[in-house]
Short mmCIF file of C-alpha atoms and ligand atoms in Angstrom, two decimals:
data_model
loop_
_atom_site.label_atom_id
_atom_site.label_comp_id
_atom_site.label_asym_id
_atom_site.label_seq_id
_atom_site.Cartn_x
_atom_site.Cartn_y
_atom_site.Cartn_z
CA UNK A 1 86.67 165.29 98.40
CA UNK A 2 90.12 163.59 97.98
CA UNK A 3 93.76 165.63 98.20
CA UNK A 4 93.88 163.70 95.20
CA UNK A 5 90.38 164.79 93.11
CA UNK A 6 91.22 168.47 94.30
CA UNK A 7 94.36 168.29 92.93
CA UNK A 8 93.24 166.65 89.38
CA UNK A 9 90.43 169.78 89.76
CA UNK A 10 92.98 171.94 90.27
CA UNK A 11 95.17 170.96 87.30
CA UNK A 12 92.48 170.76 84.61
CA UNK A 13 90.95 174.31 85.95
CA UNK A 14 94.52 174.98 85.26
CA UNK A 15 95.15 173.66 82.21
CA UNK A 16 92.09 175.43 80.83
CA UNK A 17 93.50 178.79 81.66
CA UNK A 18 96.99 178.20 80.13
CA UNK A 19 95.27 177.25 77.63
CA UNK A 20 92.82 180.08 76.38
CA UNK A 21 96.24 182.19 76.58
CA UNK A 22 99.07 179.80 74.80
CA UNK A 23 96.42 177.58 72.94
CA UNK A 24 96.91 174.17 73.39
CA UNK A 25 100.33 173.45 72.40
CA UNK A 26 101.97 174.32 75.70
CA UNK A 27 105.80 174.70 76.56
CA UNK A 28 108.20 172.40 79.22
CA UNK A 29 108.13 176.04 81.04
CA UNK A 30 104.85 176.26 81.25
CA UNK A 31 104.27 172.79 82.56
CA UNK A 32 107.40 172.41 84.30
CA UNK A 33 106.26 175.95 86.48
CA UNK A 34 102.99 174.17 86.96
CA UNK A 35 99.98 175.73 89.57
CA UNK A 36 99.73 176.70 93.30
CA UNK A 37 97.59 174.20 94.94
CA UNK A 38 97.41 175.05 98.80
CA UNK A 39 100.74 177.31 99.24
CA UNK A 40 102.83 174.08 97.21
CA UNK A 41 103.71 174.27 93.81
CA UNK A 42 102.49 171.65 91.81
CA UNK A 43 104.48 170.86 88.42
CA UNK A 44 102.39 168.83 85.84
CA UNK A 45 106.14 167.14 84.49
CA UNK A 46 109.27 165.27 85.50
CA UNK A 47 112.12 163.83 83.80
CA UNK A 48 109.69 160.60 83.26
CA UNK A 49 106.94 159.98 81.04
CA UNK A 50 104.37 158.91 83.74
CA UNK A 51 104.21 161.62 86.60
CA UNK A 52 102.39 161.40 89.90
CA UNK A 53 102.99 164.68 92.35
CA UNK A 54 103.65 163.79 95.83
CA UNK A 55 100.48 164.39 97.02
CA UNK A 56 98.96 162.61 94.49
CA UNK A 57 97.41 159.20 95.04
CA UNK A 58 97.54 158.21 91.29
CA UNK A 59 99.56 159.14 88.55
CA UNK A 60 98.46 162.89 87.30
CA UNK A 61 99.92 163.14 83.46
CA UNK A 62 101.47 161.08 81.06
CA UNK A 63 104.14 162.48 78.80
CA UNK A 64 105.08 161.30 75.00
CA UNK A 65 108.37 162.72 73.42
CA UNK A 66 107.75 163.87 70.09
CA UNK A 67 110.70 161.22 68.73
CA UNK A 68 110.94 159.27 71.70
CA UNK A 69 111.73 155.88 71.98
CA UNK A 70 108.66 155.11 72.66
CA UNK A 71 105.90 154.89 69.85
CA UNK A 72 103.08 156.13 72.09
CA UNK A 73 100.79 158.53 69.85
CA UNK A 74 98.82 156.46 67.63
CA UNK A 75 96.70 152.98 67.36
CA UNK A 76 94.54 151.44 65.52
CA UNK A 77 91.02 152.32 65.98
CA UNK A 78 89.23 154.84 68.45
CA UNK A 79 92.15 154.59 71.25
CA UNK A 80 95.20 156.57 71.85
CA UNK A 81 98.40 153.92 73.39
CA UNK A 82 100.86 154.77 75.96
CA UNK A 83 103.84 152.69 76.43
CA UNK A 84 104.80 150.99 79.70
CA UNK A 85 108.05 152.54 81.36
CA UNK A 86 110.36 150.49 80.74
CA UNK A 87 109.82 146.43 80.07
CA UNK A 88 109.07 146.08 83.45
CA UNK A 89 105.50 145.40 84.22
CA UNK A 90 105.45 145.75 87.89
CA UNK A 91 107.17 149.12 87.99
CA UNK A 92 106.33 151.16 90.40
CA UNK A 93 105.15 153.94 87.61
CA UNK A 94 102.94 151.19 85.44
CA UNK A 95 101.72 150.07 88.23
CA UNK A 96 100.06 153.37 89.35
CA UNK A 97 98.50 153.28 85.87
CA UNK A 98 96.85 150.02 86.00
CA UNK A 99 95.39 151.54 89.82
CA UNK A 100 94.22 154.51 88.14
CA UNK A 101 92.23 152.25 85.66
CA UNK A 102 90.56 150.09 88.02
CA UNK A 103 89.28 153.36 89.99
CA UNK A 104 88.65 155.36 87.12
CA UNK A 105 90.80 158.38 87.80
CA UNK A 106 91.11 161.36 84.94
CA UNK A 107 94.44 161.86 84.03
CA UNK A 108 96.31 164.51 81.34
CA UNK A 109 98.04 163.12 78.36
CA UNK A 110 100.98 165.87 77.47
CA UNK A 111 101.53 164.55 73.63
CA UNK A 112 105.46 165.73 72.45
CA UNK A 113 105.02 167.30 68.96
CA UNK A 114 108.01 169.00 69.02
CA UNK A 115 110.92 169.30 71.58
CA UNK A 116 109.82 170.81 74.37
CA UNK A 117 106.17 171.43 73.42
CA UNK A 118 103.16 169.42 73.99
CA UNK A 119 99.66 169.04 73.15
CA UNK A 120 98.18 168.58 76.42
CA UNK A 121 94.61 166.30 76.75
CA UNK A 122 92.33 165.51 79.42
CA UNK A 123 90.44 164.02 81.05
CA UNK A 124 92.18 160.80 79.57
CA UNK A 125 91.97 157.13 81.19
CA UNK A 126 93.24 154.05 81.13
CA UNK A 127 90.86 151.34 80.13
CA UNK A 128 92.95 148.60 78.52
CA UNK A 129 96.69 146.78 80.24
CA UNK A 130 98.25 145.30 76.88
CA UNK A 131 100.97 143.13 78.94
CA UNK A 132 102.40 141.44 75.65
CA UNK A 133 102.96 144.46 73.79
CA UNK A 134 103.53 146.49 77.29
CA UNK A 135 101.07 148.92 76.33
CA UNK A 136 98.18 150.55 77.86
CA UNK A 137 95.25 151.87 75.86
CA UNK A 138 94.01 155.37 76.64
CA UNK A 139 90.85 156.96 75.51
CA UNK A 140 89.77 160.67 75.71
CA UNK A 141 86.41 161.99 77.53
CA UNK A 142 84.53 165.43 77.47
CA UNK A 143 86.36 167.82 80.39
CA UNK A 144 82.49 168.22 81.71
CA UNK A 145 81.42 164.67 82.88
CA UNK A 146 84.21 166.05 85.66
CA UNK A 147 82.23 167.40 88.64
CA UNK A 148 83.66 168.75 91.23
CA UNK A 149 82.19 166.41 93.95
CA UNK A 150 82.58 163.50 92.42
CA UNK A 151 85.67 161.15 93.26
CA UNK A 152 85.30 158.58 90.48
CA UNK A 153 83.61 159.27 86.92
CA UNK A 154 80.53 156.97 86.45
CA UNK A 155 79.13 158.15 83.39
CA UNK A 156 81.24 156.30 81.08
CA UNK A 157 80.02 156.48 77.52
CA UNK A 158 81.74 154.25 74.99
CA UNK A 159 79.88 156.16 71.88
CA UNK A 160 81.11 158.88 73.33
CA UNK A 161 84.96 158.52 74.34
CA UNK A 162 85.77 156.70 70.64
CA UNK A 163 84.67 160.13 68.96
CA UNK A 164 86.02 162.30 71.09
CA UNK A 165 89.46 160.26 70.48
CA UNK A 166 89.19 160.59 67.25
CA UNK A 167 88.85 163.74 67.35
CA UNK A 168 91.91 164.29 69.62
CA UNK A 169 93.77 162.02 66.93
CA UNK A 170 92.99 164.83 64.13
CA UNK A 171 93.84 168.06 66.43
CA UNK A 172 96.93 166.07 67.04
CA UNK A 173 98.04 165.57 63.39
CA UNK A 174 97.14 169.27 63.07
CA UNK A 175 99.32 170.78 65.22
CA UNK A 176 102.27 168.41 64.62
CA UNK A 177 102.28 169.39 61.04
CA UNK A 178 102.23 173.49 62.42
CA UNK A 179 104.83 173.15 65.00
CA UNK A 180 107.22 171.05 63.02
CA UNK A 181 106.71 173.10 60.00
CA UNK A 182 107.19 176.39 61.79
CA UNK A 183 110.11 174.99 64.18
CA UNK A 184 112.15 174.06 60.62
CA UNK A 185 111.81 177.58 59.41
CA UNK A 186 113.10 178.57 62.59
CA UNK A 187 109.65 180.49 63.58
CA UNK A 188 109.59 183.08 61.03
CA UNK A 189 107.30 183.42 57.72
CA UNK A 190 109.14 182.29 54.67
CA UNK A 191 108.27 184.99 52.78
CA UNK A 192 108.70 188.06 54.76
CA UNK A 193 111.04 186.21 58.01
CA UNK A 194 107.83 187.83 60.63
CA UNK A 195 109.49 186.09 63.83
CA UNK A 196 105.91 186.30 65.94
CA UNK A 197 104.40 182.98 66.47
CA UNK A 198 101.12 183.88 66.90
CA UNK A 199 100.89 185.24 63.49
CA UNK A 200 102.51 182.73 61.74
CA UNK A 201 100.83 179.21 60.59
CA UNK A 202 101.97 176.30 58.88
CA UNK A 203 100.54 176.45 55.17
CA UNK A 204 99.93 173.24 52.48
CA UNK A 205 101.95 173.66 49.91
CA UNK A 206 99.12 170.81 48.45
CA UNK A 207 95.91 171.47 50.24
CA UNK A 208 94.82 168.66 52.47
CA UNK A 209 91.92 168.18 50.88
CA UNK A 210 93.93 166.98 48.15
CA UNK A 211 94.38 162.91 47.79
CA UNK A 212 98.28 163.17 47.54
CA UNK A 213 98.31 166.36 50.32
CA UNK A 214 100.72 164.61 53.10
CA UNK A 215 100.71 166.31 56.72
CA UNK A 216 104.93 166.20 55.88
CA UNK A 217 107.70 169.22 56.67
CA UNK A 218 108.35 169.31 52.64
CA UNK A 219 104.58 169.51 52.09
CA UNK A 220 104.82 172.85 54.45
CA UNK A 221 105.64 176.24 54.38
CA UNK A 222 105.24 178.23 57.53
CA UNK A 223 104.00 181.72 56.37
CA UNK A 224 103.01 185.34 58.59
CA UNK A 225 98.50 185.07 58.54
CA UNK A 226 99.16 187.78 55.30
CA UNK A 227 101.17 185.46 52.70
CA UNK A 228 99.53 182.46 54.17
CA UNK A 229 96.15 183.85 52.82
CA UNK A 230 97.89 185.48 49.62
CA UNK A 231 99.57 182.34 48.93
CA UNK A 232 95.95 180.46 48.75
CA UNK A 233 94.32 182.66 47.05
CA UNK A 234 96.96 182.43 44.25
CA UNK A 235 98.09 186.29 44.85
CA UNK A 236 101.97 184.51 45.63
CA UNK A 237 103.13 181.96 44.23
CA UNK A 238 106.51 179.76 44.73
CA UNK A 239 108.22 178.06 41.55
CA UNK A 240 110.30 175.16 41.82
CA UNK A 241 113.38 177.29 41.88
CA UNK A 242 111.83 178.74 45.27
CA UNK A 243 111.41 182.06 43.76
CA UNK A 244 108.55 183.77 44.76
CA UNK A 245 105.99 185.38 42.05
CA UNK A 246 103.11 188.17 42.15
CA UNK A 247 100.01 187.17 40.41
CA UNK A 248 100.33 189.86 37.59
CA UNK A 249 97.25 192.12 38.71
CA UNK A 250 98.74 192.64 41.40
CA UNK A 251 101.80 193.80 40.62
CA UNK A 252 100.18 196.34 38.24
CA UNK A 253 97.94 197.46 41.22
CA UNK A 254 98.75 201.07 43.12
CA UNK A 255 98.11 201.30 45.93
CA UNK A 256 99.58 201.70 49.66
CA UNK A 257 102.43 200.87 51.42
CA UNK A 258 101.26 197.25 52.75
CA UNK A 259 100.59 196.20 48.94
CA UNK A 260 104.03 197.85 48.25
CA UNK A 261 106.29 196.23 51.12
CA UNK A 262 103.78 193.34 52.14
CA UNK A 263 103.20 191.90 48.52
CA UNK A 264 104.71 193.57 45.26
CA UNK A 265 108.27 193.74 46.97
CA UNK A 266 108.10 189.98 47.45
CA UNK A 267 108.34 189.63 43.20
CA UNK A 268 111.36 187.71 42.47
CA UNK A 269 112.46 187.23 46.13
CA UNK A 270 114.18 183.84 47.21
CA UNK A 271 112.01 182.08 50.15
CA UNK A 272 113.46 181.19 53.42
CA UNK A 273 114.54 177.65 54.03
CA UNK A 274 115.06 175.39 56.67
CA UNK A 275 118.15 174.88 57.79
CA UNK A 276 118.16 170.91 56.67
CA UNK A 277 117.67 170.57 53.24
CA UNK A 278 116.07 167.31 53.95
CA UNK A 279 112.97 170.14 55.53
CA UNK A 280 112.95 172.22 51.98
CA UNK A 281 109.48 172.08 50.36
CA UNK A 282 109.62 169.56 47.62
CA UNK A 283 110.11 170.54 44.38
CA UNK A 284 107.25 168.63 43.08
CA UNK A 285 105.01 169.57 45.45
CA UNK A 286 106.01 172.98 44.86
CA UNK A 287 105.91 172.60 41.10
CA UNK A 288 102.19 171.06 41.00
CA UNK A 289 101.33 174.53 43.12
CA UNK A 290 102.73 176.68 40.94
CA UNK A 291 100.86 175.10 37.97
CA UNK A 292 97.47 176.41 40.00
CA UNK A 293 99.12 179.43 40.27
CA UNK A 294 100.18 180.24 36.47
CA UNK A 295 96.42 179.02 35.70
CA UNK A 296 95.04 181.94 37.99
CA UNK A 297 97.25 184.20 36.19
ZN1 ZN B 1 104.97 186.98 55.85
#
């Protein structure tokens, strides 16, 4: 086996790990520390998008910035697009690209979502050169058609790739709406400021099964696991004013001291905003919520 395949075995094995503890949003630290591989330490970033460790043959990841200048996340249909570096063709970066699509070599895709933290992807490769638009087209494959033994991947499944892409393209919608949502309110719940990250998610203010639901900062609140589920099951509620309410029920309820601090406290409360007022939840959003919520009443 390659330097090269043993490092790319290396990295995913990895990746996997960091992973199951972080989930898959993972932090500049995180990547920039990177894994041992044979007494060297390997870092899975640099300063530019396309990245190729020294001992690498071909280019290991590719990086988007979450508002970058380049446009990189989405394309039509079942492929993902990654801009050239730069406008020139025959850089040396692009140019390890187009090698790694002719031999077939898995790389990572690091998507930015927010500053600093990515949505990391593999195996990914590089199956279309767009040399007009300066483009190349990237599609997503299942982590086990890797073997360990194997330098180049064979079993190449069209089917396959275009719905695991998809896929990819819905997990990363998802968790740009939760870290951008939870990065505006300064990674605390709006209701109850709980700073821990793991506990907090990024709830609809319309549901996104709804037609007019949009995966939007002012369509967001990001709320502790507790007021996220009260606040769907119509227990809280938020009026326009961003006051928050307690389904009536409850406030009559007696009980302990989580329904005391954790819910009947939060009747008439203000919510935490976002710093931007362009980020606050929008008022008719909020307002077509808060109908749901007076009907439940
Ligand atoms: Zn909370």
């Amino acid at each position: 086996m390659s330097i090269d395949h043993e490092i790319r075995i290396t990295a995913f094995n990895w990746l996997t790990e960091q992973v199951s503890i972080h989930g898959d949003v993972l932090s500049w630290n995180v990547l920039s520390q990177g894994f041992i591989f044979k007494d060297q330490r390997i870092p899975l970033v640099s300063p530019q998008g396309i990245f190729r460790p020294r001992l690498c043959r071909y280019p290991l990841t590719i990086r988007s910035a979450p508002d970058g200048p380049y446009d990189d996340k989405f394309s039509k249909g079942d492929v993902l697009l990654y801009r050239y570096r730069g406008d020139n063709y025959l850089h040396r970066d692009n140019i390890g690209l187009r090698e790694a699509m002719k031999n077939s070599i898995p790389l990572i895709y690091l998507f930015g979502v927010v500053p600093g933290k990515y949505l990391a992807t593999w195996p990914v490769f590089v199956v279309g050169d767009d040399l007009k638009n300066l483009t190349f087209t990237v599609t997503v494959d299942d982590a086990a058609i890797i073997k360990e033994d194997e330098l180049v991947v064979k079993d190449s499944d069209e089917a396959r790739r275009a719905y695991i892409t998809s896929m990819v393209k819905i997990r990363l919608h998802q968790r740009s709406f939760r870290e951008k949502v939870i990065h505006a309110y300064r990674t605390q719940c709006a209701f109850c400021r709980l700073k821990h990250p793991e506990l907090l998610d990024a709830a609809h203010i319309i549901p996104d099964n709804e037609p007019q639901s949009r995966p939007t900062i002012d369509n967001g609140l990001s709320l502790c696991k507790l007021h996220h589920a009260a606040f769907d099951s119509l227990i809280l509620g938020v009026r326009p004013d961003y006051i928050i309410e307690v389904r009536g029920d409850v406030l009559r309820e007696h009980d302990g001291p989580m329904l005391q601090h954790g819910l009947k406290e939060l009747h008439n409360k203000k919510i935490i905003l976002p710093r931007k007022q362009e980020s606050w939840p929008d008022r008719d959003f909020v307002n077509w919520r808060y109908q749901k919520f007076r009907d439940a009443v």
